[in-house]
Amino acid sequence: MGSRQTSTVHGLRRENRARALWDLYLHGPGSRQRIGAGAGVSTGTVSNVVGDLMEQGLVQESGSVPSGGGRPSSIVQIDPGYAFVVGVDVGESSVLVELFDLAMQVRGRHRIPTELTRLAPAEVVEQIVAGVAAVLAQSGVATDDVLGVGVGVPGLVEHSPLAVVHAQTVGWDAVPLEALLHERTALPLAVDNGAKLLGQAEHWFGAARGAADVVVVLLGHGLGTSIFTRGSGAWAPMSSPGEWGHTAVVVDGQPCRCGARGCLEAYVGAGAVAARYDVLRGGPAEGPDDLETRVTELLARADSDPASATVLAELVRYLGAGIGNLVNVYSPSRVVLGGWLGRQVAELRMPELAAAAAQNALRTPFEDVELLRADLGADAVALGAATLPVGRFLSSGGQRDAVLGSRPA
Amino acid sequence: MGSRQTSTVHGLRRENRARALWDLYLHGPGSRQRIGAGAGVSTGTVSNVVGDLMEQGLVQESGSVPSGGGRPSSIVQIDPGYAFVVGVDVGESSVLVELFDLAMQVRGRHRIPTELTRLAPAEVVEQIVAGVAAVLAQSGVATDDVLGVGVGVPGLVEHSPLAVVHAQTVGWDAVPLEALLHERTALPLAVDNGAKLLGQAEHWFGAARGAADVVVVLLGHGLGTSIFTRGSGAWAPMSSPGEWGHTAVVVDGQPCRCGARGCLEAYVGAGAVAARYDVLRGGPAEGPDDLETRVTELLARADSDPASATVLAELVRYLGAGIGNLVNVYSPSRVVLGGWLGRQVAELRMPELAAAAAQNALRTPFEDVELLRADLGADAVALGAATLPVGRFLSSGGQRDAVLGSRPA
DNA sequence: GCACTTAGTTCACGCCTTGAAAGAAGTGGG
DNA sequence: CCCACTTCTTTCAAGGCGTGAACTAAGTGC
């Protein structure tokens, strides 16, 4: 990761290009005045910078709005079709590849059902490569017009500097995924944890949008979080609590699939919920094999089935404690609860969840916090992954070459 | 908080001045070549910038070193006496005020015994003001030569934008400490949590020095942490987990003085340790009134007193779990354990503590982590507080006016 | 149609960094 | 003792950049 090159007078222009682009990206089409105000530069400079960007074709005029008795603002925007990005979601049961334009509209989609635990990493790489080829073919987009491929994976991602994936739960031990992908594609790559990327998507486009300090909690089979704190807005990389699901909330408590005991995931993860229900019912129940379906159905009858109600209440208690912990540590102004299971819990028991969190949080940080359900579905992992090359592109000031980024030496 | 003003060509010079100063500050006296390499600018520019700084008197020549058959490097350094800073530690039992030069050598010290819980905030403000006057008088330093006053306090500090302190444990509820101080002094102020500042001191000068990702744990009466992650080096503000001591490690566990249950502090804080010992002994024991002395003596006889051994073992178990949680979440390369109690535990049971942490951490992040005892004593809170105005000064490129910072409008 | 308002553009000016060339200050061999 | 060589620092012309002011553009309302 090269440090910010703002020492030279040339880097200055790049910085101002980047600011203009981020402004247009995050706040939508706007006038040159707004860009100037947001970036803290004079209107003269904005004219110059925007002129450059229009010449390059990245930015285009898009109408004008009246301005109360004066010359109307002419509105500029990023051309959505200037370039494209690919987002990949390597999930436990499928690999999803999506192609987006710069407005993050889906231009192509390709899903490959798979069982991650039974696949060698090399096979996953092949699926990704095939998926990328498929979405490009579908949409007729040329490889040269793709800025890069973002990939979301389960587990812990170590950047050293190429991404290496450690995902004990699916049997990936130090898989050099980025290096493997580099052998099979020339496109710039960016790999990160799927939960973090879903959080990123919520932060850019969903319920976490616009909040200064926000925590996104993702609850499904596993449990993860993304933290965005002041100052680390669009300009800085996001903060990265990796494996929050495996923090102890009951020292020496329930055994967890990670090998430790008392992890939060061992109380609120889908597997834990299903298992606890079986215990309450005195044995494994009949029902669908698929964990997601089973848990969904189970929770849906919480109003009629006492065991289900108990399971849900316990889930709320522990998840609330976990959220309380996050609030104490980060003092966010907003907490967003996502993931297929998290969204269901939010639907069914939001008030109870807030109360449980309040019980475990200090009054001061908690009284300012908003607890919300996530806007975006689970598919948004691919969207979040796609934000990675977009972010690089914008921060580079819209220079394609600069996006290349993490190539092996 | 003004956002980085690197848009103008003027701010560029400021940025390069700042880089040169940070380099000299963190790496000590050095050649212009080193500065250029570190800051990524040409030697010509370094000459210019350093020339400016020398003219200003901030930087001075300090000898030269041979360079293997060529012109020797001339070494420059920051003049330690160019300006001074004050660090204040508002502790539960005393207010400590220290005056430092730019080399962070103590030039004056003034400690006022106090009982924070019985004092009105206004009285504390008077003590701080008196302490500042005292250290200035002691050392003969003029007020004009003081860059600012950093203040470390217990509890949660909210910057909105002036610092407001919430410390339930000492009865401070939304105390506008910075505003109160502004009424009594013209010096620039910076207020933050004491544990964070101690972590900052360890990061700049102690056992955490030089580590890319590091977590500093502070264990005393209470429990806090400072997190420093990649990218948030000296350039970015530190990450700020406020009240990590009040995260639940046993949902619905021991009641804590914060009102919740099962907080980590309720298991490893000094009060908890003493109370647990009393329970094991079947009632309040004889002994010194002062909690610090009592706990220190108690732990010292862990080899002969079974109750003491049990208490220490439990403390290690819970603290280890907490450290494991931190490792999972932040993947630090180093964990530093400080605070008067933390340092004792590190002394007595480091291997056991590491084992307990390993039990609760995922293998991948844990295998790379170093667990160390803090270098600096508890006095370092004042040192850490003093880094705040220093940091502002350096980041501003050594412009005194820019340090003023957070004045009321 | 004219004064007024607001948005965007142009341009002289000053400041900045660079890269090359020159200068300074040593070492070591002949 | 001198001269070639190395290494570090300074100087300087060239080119780029943002600013602020003047100016142009494009509306509104009386």
GROMACS .gro file of N, CA, C and O in nm, chain A residues 3-9 12 15-16 19 39-41 156 158-159 166 168 173 230 239-244 246-252 258-261 317-318 321 325 328-331 359-365 368, chain B residues 3-9 12 15-16 19 39-41 156 158-159 166 168 173 230 240-244 246-252 258-261 317-318 321 325 328-331 359-365 368:
model
  428
    3SER      N    1   0.192   0.491   0.046
    3SER     CA    2   0.136   0.599   0.127
    3SER      C    3   0.091   0.713   0.036
    3SER      O    4   0.132   0.723  -0.079
    4ARG      N    5   0.007   0.795   0.090
    4ARG     CA    6  -0.050   0.901   0.007
    4ARG      C    7   0.060   0.989  -0.052
    4ARG      O    8   0.143   1.044   0.017
    5GLN      N    9   0.057   1.004  -0.182
    5GLN     CA   10   0.161   1.079  -0.249
    5GLN      C   11   0.118   1.223  -0.270
    5GLN      O   12   0.095   1.267  -0.381
    6THR      N   13   0.111   1.297  -0.163
    6THR     CA   14   0.067   1.434  -0.176
    6THR      C   15   0.184   1.529  -0.157
    6THR      O   16   0.168   1.645  -0.130
    7SER      N   17   0.304   1.474  -0.168
    7SER     CA   18   0.418   1.562  -0.147
    7SER      C   19   0.447   1.645  -0.272
    7SER      O   20   0.483   1.760  -0.263
    8THR      N   21   0.428   1.586  -0.386
    8THR     CA   22   0.459   1.657  -0.510
    8THR      C   23   0.340   1.740  -0.559
    8THR      O   24   0.225   1.712  -0.526
    9VAL      N   25   0.374   1.837  -0.637
    9VAL     CA   26   0.271   1.926  -0.688
    9VAL      C   27   0.180   1.851  -0.784
    9VAL      O   28   0.067   1.889  -0.809
   12LEU      N   29  -0.094   1.669  -0.601
   12LEU     CA   30  -0.198   1.762  -0.558
   12LEU      C   31  -0.317   1.757  -0.653
   12LEU      O   32  -0.432   1.753  -0.611
   15GLU      N   33  -0.503   1.444  -0.599
   15GLU     CA   34  -0.584   1.454  -0.478
   15GLU      C   35  -0.715   1.528  -0.507
   15GLU      O   36  -0.823   1.486  -0.466
   16ASN      N   37  -0.704   1.637  -0.579
   16ASN     CA   38  -0.825   1.715  -0.605
   16ASN      C   39  -0.918   1.645  -0.704
   16ASN      O   40  -1.040   1.657  -0.693
   19ARG      N   41  -1.096   1.399  -0.486
   19ARG     CA   42  -1.201   1.460  -0.403
   19ARG      C   43  -1.325   1.488  -0.484
   19ARG      O   44  -1.438   1.466  -0.439
   39ALA      N   45  -1.475   1.991  -0.131
   39ALA     CA   46  -1.333   1.959  -0.138
   39ALA      C   47  -1.248   2.070  -0.080
   39ALA      O   48  -1.128   2.052  -0.059
   40GLY      N   49  -1.308   2.185  -0.055
   40GLY     CA   50  -1.231   2.295  -0.001
   40GLY      C   51  -1.136   2.358  -0.101
   40GLY      O   52  -1.026   2.397  -0.065
   41VAL      N   53  -1.178   2.365  -0.225
   41VAL     CA   54  -1.094   2.430  -0.326
   41VAL      C   55  -1.175   2.539  -0.395
   41VAL      O   56  -1.297   2.542  -0.387
  156LEU      N   57  -1.072  -1.517   0.790
  156LEU     CA   58  -0.981  -1.406   0.816
  156LEU      C   59  -0.891  -1.386   0.696
  156LEU      O   60  -0.835  -1.481   0.642
  158GLU      N   61  -0.559  -1.206   0.546
  158GLU     CA   62  -0.434  -1.141   0.586
  158GLU      C   63  -0.372  -1.082   0.461
  158GLU      O   64  -0.355  -1.151   0.360
  159HIS      N   65  -0.337  -0.955   0.465
  159HIS     CA   66  -0.275  -0.890   0.350
  159HIS      C   67  -0.126  -0.877   0.374
  159HIS      O   68  -0.084  -0.796   0.456
  166HIS      N   69  -0.751  -1.739   0.576
  166HIS     CA   70  -0.757  -1.841   0.679
  166HIS      C   71  -0.903  -1.858   0.719
  166HIS      O   72  -0.962  -1.769   0.779
  168GLN      N   73  -1.093  -2.143   0.901
  168GLN     CA   74  -1.097  -2.276   0.964
  168GLN      C   75  -1.229  -2.346   0.940
  168GLN      O   76  -1.233  -2.467   0.918
  173ASP      N   77  -0.677  -2.327   0.504
  173ASP     CA   78  -0.569  -2.290   0.595
  173ASP      C   79  -0.460  -2.220   0.515
  173ASP      O   80  -0.387  -2.282   0.439
  230ARG      N   81  -1.528   0.782   1.258
  230ARG     CA   82  -1.508   0.916   1.206
  230ARG      C   83  -1.368   0.927   1.148
  230ARG      O   84  -1.272   0.875   1.203
  239SER      N   85  -1.208   0.021   0.907
  239SER     CA   86  -1.155  -0.049   1.023
  239SER      C   87  -1.195  -0.196   1.010
  239SER      O   88  -1.294  -0.229   0.947
  240SER      N   89  -1.121  -0.283   1.072
  240SER     CA   90  -1.137  -0.421   1.032
  240SER      C   91  -1.145  -0.525   1.142
  240SER      O   92  -1.067  -0.618   1.144
  241PRO      N   93  -1.235  -0.511   1.232
  241PRO     CA   94  -1.250  -0.622   1.326
  241PRO      C   95  -1.286  -0.749   1.251
  241PRO      O   96  -1.391  -0.760   1.190
  242GLY      N   97  -1.195  -0.844   1.256
  242GLY     CA   98  -1.212  -0.961   1.171
  242GLY      C   99  -1.312  -1.057   1.227
  242GLY      O  100  -1.422  -1.074   1.175
  243GLU      N  101  -1.280  -1.115   1.338
  243GLU     CA  102  -1.358  -1.230   1.380
  243GLU      C  103  -1.427  -1.199   1.512
  243GLU      O  104  -1.400  -1.261   1.614
  244TRP      N  105  -1.519  -1.108   1.504
  244TRP     CA  106  -1.588  -1.068   1.625
  244TRP      C  107  -1.677  -1.180   1.678
  244TRP      O  108  -1.704  -1.187   1.798
  246HIS      N  109  -1.601  -1.464   1.723
  246HIS     CA  110  -1.527  -1.555   1.811
  246HIS      C  111  -1.463  -1.481   1.927
  246HIS      O  112  -1.351  -1.510   1.967
  247THR      N  113  -1.535  -1.384   1.979
  247THR     CA  114  -1.494  -1.327   2.107
  247THR      C  115  -1.578  -1.393   2.215
  247THR      O  116  -1.696  -1.424   2.195
  248ALA      N  117  -1.517  -1.414   2.330
  248ALA     CA  118  -1.585  -1.486   2.438
  248ALA      C  119  -1.687  -1.396   2.506
  248ALA      O  120  -1.655  -1.284   2.544
  249VAL      N  121  -1.809  -1.443   2.518
  249VAL     CA  122  -1.908  -1.372   2.598
  249VAL      C  123  -1.945  -1.455   2.721
  249VAL      O  124  -2.016  -1.408   2.808
  250VAL      N  125  -1.898  -1.577   2.724
  250VAL     CA  126  -1.913  -1.659   2.844
  250VAL      C  127  -1.784  -1.736   2.858
  250VAL      O  128  -1.764  -1.837   2.790
  251VAL      N  129  -1.695  -1.688   2.944
  251VAL     CA  130  -1.567  -1.755   2.959
  251VAL      C  131  -1.591  -1.900   3.001
  251VAL      O  132  -1.668  -1.925   3.092
  252ASP      N  133  -1.527  -1.992   2.929
  252ASP     CA  134  -1.546  -2.135   2.953
  252ASP      C  135  -1.691  -2.179   2.929
  252ASP      O  136  -1.739  -2.273   2.993
  258CYS      N  137  -1.495  -2.311   1.637
  258CYS     CA  138  -1.358  -2.263   1.617
  258CYS      C  139  -1.262  -2.333   1.712
  258CYS      O  140  -1.141  -2.316   1.702
  259GLY      N  141  -1.315  -2.409   1.806
  259GLY     CA  142  -1.227  -2.480   1.898
  259GLY      C  143  -1.225  -2.419   2.036
  259GLY      O  144  -1.193  -2.486   2.134
  260ALA      N  145  -1.256  -2.292   2.046
  260ALA     CA  146  -1.256  -2.227   2.178
  260ALA      C  147  -1.393  -2.249   2.244
  260ALA      O  148  -1.480  -2.319   2.192
  261ARG      N  149  -1.409  -2.185   2.359
  261ARG     CA  150  -1.537  -2.198   2.430
  261ARG      C  151  -1.597  -2.061   2.455
  261ARG      O  152  -1.526  -1.964   2.478
  317ARG      N  153  -3.103  -1.227   2.393
  317ARG     CA  154  -3.025  -1.191   2.512
  317ARG      C  155  -2.876  -1.182   2.480
  317ARG      O  156  -2.808  -1.085   2.514
  318TYR      N  157  -2.825  -1.283   2.413
  318TYR     CA  158  -2.680  -1.287   2.386
  318TYR      C  159  -2.641  -1.187   2.278
  318TYR      O  160  -2.540  -1.118   2.289
  321ALA      N  161  -2.628  -0.854   2.430
  321ALA     CA  162  -2.506  -0.833   2.508
  321ALA      C  163  -2.390  -0.799   2.414
  321ALA      O  164  -2.311  -0.708   2.440
  325ASN      N  165  -2.168  -0.457   2.396
  325ASN     CA  166  -2.022  -0.450   2.398
  325ASN      C  167  -1.971  -0.359   2.288
  325ASN      O  168  -1.884  -0.275   2.310
  328ASN      N  169  -2.028   0.001   2.373
  328ASN     CA  170  -1.934   0.052   2.473
  328ASN      C  171  -1.798   0.083   2.411
  328ASN      O  172  -1.735   0.182   2.445
  329VAL      N  173  -1.756  -0.004   2.324
  329VAL     CA  174  -1.620   0.010   2.272
  329VAL      C  175  -1.611   0.119   2.166
  329VAL      O  176  -1.516   0.197   2.164
  330TYR      N  177  -1.710   0.129   2.079
  330TYR     CA  178  -1.697   0.220   1.965
  330TYR      C  179  -1.785   0.345   1.971
  330TYR      O  180  -1.770   0.432   1.887
  331SER      N  181  -1.876   0.352   2.064
  331SER     CA  182  -1.968   0.466   2.069
  331SER      C  183  -2.023   0.503   1.932
  331SER      O  184  -2.008   0.618   1.890
  359GLN      N  185  -2.914  -0.314   2.853
  359GLN     CA  186  -2.875  -0.376   2.979
  359GLN      C  187  -2.725  -0.391   2.992
  359GLN      O  188  -2.670  -0.386   3.100
  360ASN      N  189  -2.657  -0.410   2.879
  360ASN     CA  190  -2.514  -0.435   2.883
  360ASN      C  191  -2.428  -0.316   2.843
  360ASN      O  192  -2.308  -0.326   2.840
  361ALA      N  193  -2.493  -0.207   2.807
  361ALA     CA  194  -2.414  -0.094   2.761
  361ALA      C  195  -2.412   0.014   2.867
  361ALA      O  196  -2.501   0.024   2.950
  362LEU      N  197  -2.309   0.096   2.864
  362LEU     CA  198  -2.306   0.213   2.950
  362LEU      C  199  -2.411   0.310   2.899
  362LEU      O  200  -2.439   0.317   2.779
  363ARG      N  201  -2.466   0.387   2.989
  363ARG     CA  202  -2.574   0.475   2.950
  363ARG      C  203  -2.529   0.577   2.846
  363ARG      O  204  -2.594   0.599   2.745
  364THR      N  205  -2.412   0.636   2.871
  364THR     CA  206  -2.370   0.747   2.786
  364THR      C  207  -2.359   0.711   2.638
  364THR      O  208  -2.420   0.779   2.556
  365PRO      N  209  -2.284   0.610   2.604
  365PRO     CA  210  -2.278   0.585   2.460
  365PRO      C  211  -2.410   0.530   2.406
  365PRO      O  212  -2.443   0.550   2.290
  368ASP      N  213  -2.736   0.755   2.262
  368ASP     CA  214  -2.733   0.822   2.132
  368ASP      C  215  -2.740   0.726   2.015
  368ASP      O  216  -2.729   0.766   1.900
  412SER      N  217  -1.032   1.932   0.819
  412SER     CA  218  -0.983   1.819   0.743
  412SER      C  219  -0.850   1.856   0.679
  412SER      O  220  -0.815   1.972   0.670
  413ARG      N  221  -0.777   1.757   0.639
  413ARG     CA  222  -0.644   1.782   0.588
  413ARG      C  223  -0.646   1.882   0.472
  413ARG      O  224  -0.712   1.865   0.373
  414GLN      N  225  -0.572   1.989   0.490
  414GLN     CA  226  -0.573   2.096   0.391
  414GLN      C  227  -0.458   2.076   0.293
  414GLN      O  228  -0.364   2.154   0.290
  415THR      N  229  -0.466   1.973   0.214
  415THR     CA  230  -0.359   1.950   0.120
  415THR      C  231  -0.404   1.985  -0.020
  415THR      O  232  -0.344   1.944  -0.119
  416SER      N  233  -0.511   2.061  -0.029
  416SER     CA  234  -0.559   2.092  -0.163
  416SER      C  235  -0.479   2.206  -0.225
  416SER      O  236  -0.452   2.207  -0.342
  417THR      N  237  -0.438   2.299  -0.143
  417THR     CA  238  -0.366   2.412  -0.199
  417THR      C  239  -0.215   2.388  -0.204
  417THR      O  240  -0.161   2.306  -0.131
  418VAL      N  241  -0.153   2.460  -0.289
  418VAL     CA  242  -0.010   2.445  -0.307
  418VAL      C  243   0.064   2.492  -0.182
  418VAL      O  244   0.177   2.454  -0.156
  421LEU      N  245   0.082   2.215   0.074
  421LEU     CA  246   0.182   2.118   0.035
  421LEU      C  247   0.310   2.138   0.114
  421LEU      O  248   0.370   2.044   0.165
  424GLU      N  249   0.256   2.025   0.461
  424GLU     CA  250   0.262   1.880   0.467
  424GLU      C  251   0.408   1.831   0.471
  424GLU      O  252   0.442   1.745   0.551
  425ASN      N  253   0.491   1.889   0.388
  425ASN     CA  254   0.629   1.843   0.385
  425ASN      C  255   0.707   1.886   0.508
  425ASN      O  256   0.795   1.814   0.554
  428ARG      N  257   0.603   1.630   0.757
  428ARG     CA  258   0.669   1.500   0.740
  428ARG      C  259   0.811   1.504   0.792
  428ARG      O  260   0.857   1.410   0.856
  448ALA      N  261   1.008   1.084   0.364
  448ALA     CA  262   0.894   1.164   0.325
  448ALA      C  263   0.862   1.148   0.176
  448ALA      O  264   0.757   1.193   0.130
  449GLY      N  265   0.950   1.086   0.103
  449GLY     CA  266   0.926   1.069  -0.039
  449GLY      C  267   0.938   1.198  -0.119
  449GLY      O  268   0.862   1.219  -0.213
  450VAL      N  269   1.032   1.282  -0.080
  450VAL     CA  270   1.054   1.406  -0.156
  450VAL      C  271   1.201   1.414  -0.196
  450VAL      O  272   1.285   1.344  -0.141
  565LEU      N  273  -1.523   0.818   2.978
  565LEU     CA  274  -1.544   0.832   2.836
  565LEU      C  275  -1.539   0.979   2.798
  565LEU      O  276  -1.602   1.062   2.863
  567GLU      N  277  -1.609   1.261   2.514
  567GLU     CA  278  -1.683   1.284   2.391
  567GLU      C  279  -1.636   1.418   2.334
  567GLU      O  280  -1.634   1.518   2.404
  568HIS      N  281  -1.598   1.421   2.208
  568HIS     CA  282  -1.552   1.546   2.147
  568HIS      C  283  -1.663   1.601   2.059
  568HIS      O  284  -1.689   1.546   1.953
  575HIS      N  285  -1.761   1.184   3.055
  575HIS     CA  286  -1.860   1.103   3.125
  575HIS      C  287  -1.784   0.997   3.202
  575HIS      O  288  -1.725   0.907   3.143
  577GLN      N  289  -1.885   0.770   3.501
  577GLN     CA  290  -1.981   0.727   3.603
  577GLN      C  291  -1.912   0.686   3.732
  577GLN      O  292  -1.960   0.712   3.841
  582ASP      N  293  -2.077   1.339   3.534
  582ASP     CA  294  -2.180   1.315   3.434
  582ASP      C  295  -2.183   1.432   3.337
  582ASP      O  296  -2.229   1.541   3.370
  639ARG      N  297  -0.255  -0.032   1.146
  639ARG     CA  298  -0.177   0.012   1.032
  639ARG      C  299  -0.241   0.133   0.968
  639ARG      O  300  -0.363   0.140   0.957
  649SER      N  301  -0.996   0.434   1.894
  649SER     CA  302  -1.038   0.474   2.027
  649SER      C  303  -1.139   0.385   2.099
  649SER      O  304  -1.243   0.432   2.139
  650PRO      N  305  -1.113   0.260   2.112
  650PRO     CA  306  -1.205   0.183   2.195
  650PRO      C  307  -1.207   0.239   2.336
  650PRO      O  308  -1.107   0.238   2.407
  651GLY      N  309  -1.321   0.291   2.373
  651GLY     CA  310  -1.329   0.364   2.497
  651GLY      C  311  -1.334   0.273   2.616
  651GLY      O  312  -1.241   0.264   2.694
  652GLU      N  313  -1.440   0.204   2.630
  652GLU     CA  314  -1.463   0.138   2.756
  652GLU      C  315  -1.463  -0.012   2.739
  652GLU      O  316  -1.563  -0.080   2.760
  653TRP      N  317  -1.347  -0.060   2.707
  653TRP     CA  318  -1.337  -0.203   2.681
  653TRP      C  319  -1.356  -0.284   2.810
  653TRP      O  320  -1.400  -0.399   2.807
  655HIS      N  321  -1.576  -0.255   3.011
  655HIS     CA  322  -1.718  -0.283   3.034
  655HIS      C  323  -1.782  -0.358   2.918
  655HIS      O  324  -1.895  -0.332   2.880
  656THR      N  325  -1.708  -0.450   2.862
  656THR     CA  326  -1.768  -0.544   2.769
  656THR      C  327  -1.794  -0.672   2.846
  656THR      O  328  -1.717  -0.709   2.935
  657ALA      N  329  -1.905  -0.736   2.812
  657ALA     CA  330  -1.944  -0.855   2.886
  657ALA      C  331  -1.859  -0.975   2.845
  657ALA      O  332  -1.844  -1.003   2.727
  658VAL      N  333  -1.802  -1.042   2.942
  658VAL     CA  334  -1.736  -1.169   2.913
  658VAL      C  335  -1.812  -1.285   2.977
  658VAL      O  336  -1.780  -1.400   2.954
  659VAL      N  337  -1.908  -1.252   3.061
  659VAL     CA  338  -1.997  -1.354   3.115
  659VAL      C  339  -2.136  -1.292   3.115
  659VAL      O  340  -2.169  -1.213   3.204
  660VAL      N  341  -2.216  -1.324   3.015
  660VAL     CA  342  -2.348  -1.265   3.006
  660VAL      C  343  -2.424  -1.298   3.134
  660VAL      O  344  -2.426  -1.414   3.177
  661ASP      N  345  -2.482  -1.198   3.197
  661ASP     CA  346  -2.553  -1.213   3.323
  661ASP      C  347  -2.463  -1.262   3.435
  661ASP      O  348  -2.507  -1.333   3.525
  667CYS      N  349  -2.042  -0.044   3.697
  667CYS     CA  350  -2.105   0.037   3.594
  667CYS      C  351  -2.255   0.012   3.589
  667CYS      O  352  -2.328   0.080   3.517
  668GLY      N  353  -2.301  -0.089   3.662
  668GLY     CA  354  -2.444  -0.116   3.665
  668GLY      C  355  -2.483  -0.238   3.583
  668GLY      O  356  -2.587  -0.298   3.606
  669ALA      N  357  -2.400  -0.274   3.487
  669ALA     CA  358  -2.432  -0.393   3.408
  669ALA      C  359  -2.377  -0.517   3.478
  669ALA      O  360  -2.326  -0.509   3.590
  670ARG      N  361  -2.388  -0.631   3.410
  670ARG     CA  362  -2.338  -0.755   3.469
  670ARG      C  363  -2.238  -0.821   3.376
  670ARG      O  364  -2.251  -0.815   3.254
  726ARG      N  365  -0.712  -1.618   3.404
  726ARG     CA  366  -0.806  -1.684   3.314
  726ARG      C  367  -0.893  -1.580   3.240
  726ARG      O  368  -0.908  -1.584   3.118
  727TYR      N  369  -0.948  -1.485   3.314
  727TYR     CA  370  -1.039  -1.389   3.253
  727TYR      C  371  -0.964  -1.286   3.169
  727TYR      O  372  -1.006  -1.251   3.059
  730ALA      N  373  -0.876  -1.444   2.850
  730ALA     CA  374  -0.990  -1.450   2.758
  730ALA      C  375  -1.010  -1.314   2.691
  730ALA      O  376  -1.033  -1.305   2.570
  734ASN      N  377  -0.985  -1.220   2.297
  734ASN     CA  378  -1.086  -1.148   2.220
  734ASN      C  379  -1.023  -1.036   2.137
  734ASN      O  380  -1.053  -1.018   2.019
  737ASN      N  381  -0.840  -1.172   1.841
  737ASN     CA  382  -0.929  -1.215   1.733
  737ASN      C  383  -0.980  -1.096   1.653
  737ASN      O  384  -0.993  -1.102   1.531
  738VAL      N  385  -1.011  -0.991   1.724
  738VAL     CA  386  -1.076  -0.879   1.657
  738VAL      C  387  -0.976  -0.793   1.579
  738VAL      O  388  -1.004  -0.751   1.468
  739TYR      N  389  -0.859  -0.771   1.635
  739TYR     CA  390  -0.767  -0.675   1.572
  739TYR      C  391  -0.644  -0.737   1.507
  739TYR      O  392  -0.569  -0.666   1.440
  740SER      N  393  -0.619  -0.864   1.528
  740SER     CA  394  -0.498  -0.928   1.473
  740SER      C  395  -0.374  -0.842   1.493
  740SER      O  396  -0.305  -0.811   1.397
  768GLN      N  397  -0.603  -2.004   2.447
  768GLN     CA  398  -0.724  -2.085   2.457
  768GLN      C  399  -0.844  -2.018   2.394
  768GLN      O  400  -0.934  -2.083   2.344
  769ASN      N  401  -0.847  -1.885   2.399
  769ASN     CA  402  -0.964  -1.814   2.351
  769ASN      C  403  -0.945  -1.747   2.215
  769ASN      O  404  -1.036  -1.682   2.166
  770ALA      N  405  -0.826  -1.760   2.161
  770ALA     CA  406  -0.802  -1.692   2.034
  770ALA      C  407  -0.799  -1.792   1.920
  770ALA      O  408  -0.771  -1.910   1.942
  771LEU      N  409  -0.831  -1.745   1.803
  771LEU     CA  410  -0.815  -1.829   1.685
  771LEU      C  411  -0.665  -1.848   1.662
  771LEU      O  412  -0.585  -1.761   1.691
  772ARG      N  413  -0.632  -1.961   1.607
  772ARG     CA  414  -0.491  -1.993   1.592
  772ARG      C  415  -0.420  -1.890   1.502
  772ARG      O  416  -0.313  -1.841   1.535
  773THR      N  417  -0.484  -1.857   1.390
  773THR     CA  418  -0.415  -1.774   1.291
  773THR      C  419  -0.369  -1.639   1.344
  773THR      O  420  -0.252  -1.607   1.333
  774PRO      N  421  -0.459  -1.560   1.399
  774PRO     CA  422  -0.406  -1.432   1.446
  774PRO      C  423  -0.315  -1.448   1.566
  774PRO      O  424  -0.226  -1.369   1.588
  777ASP      N  425   0.102  -1.514   1.560
  777ASP     CA  426   0.197  -1.409   1.525
  777ASP      C  427   0.209  -1.302   1.633
  777ASP      O  428   0.280  -1.204   1.615
   0.00000   0.00000   0.00000
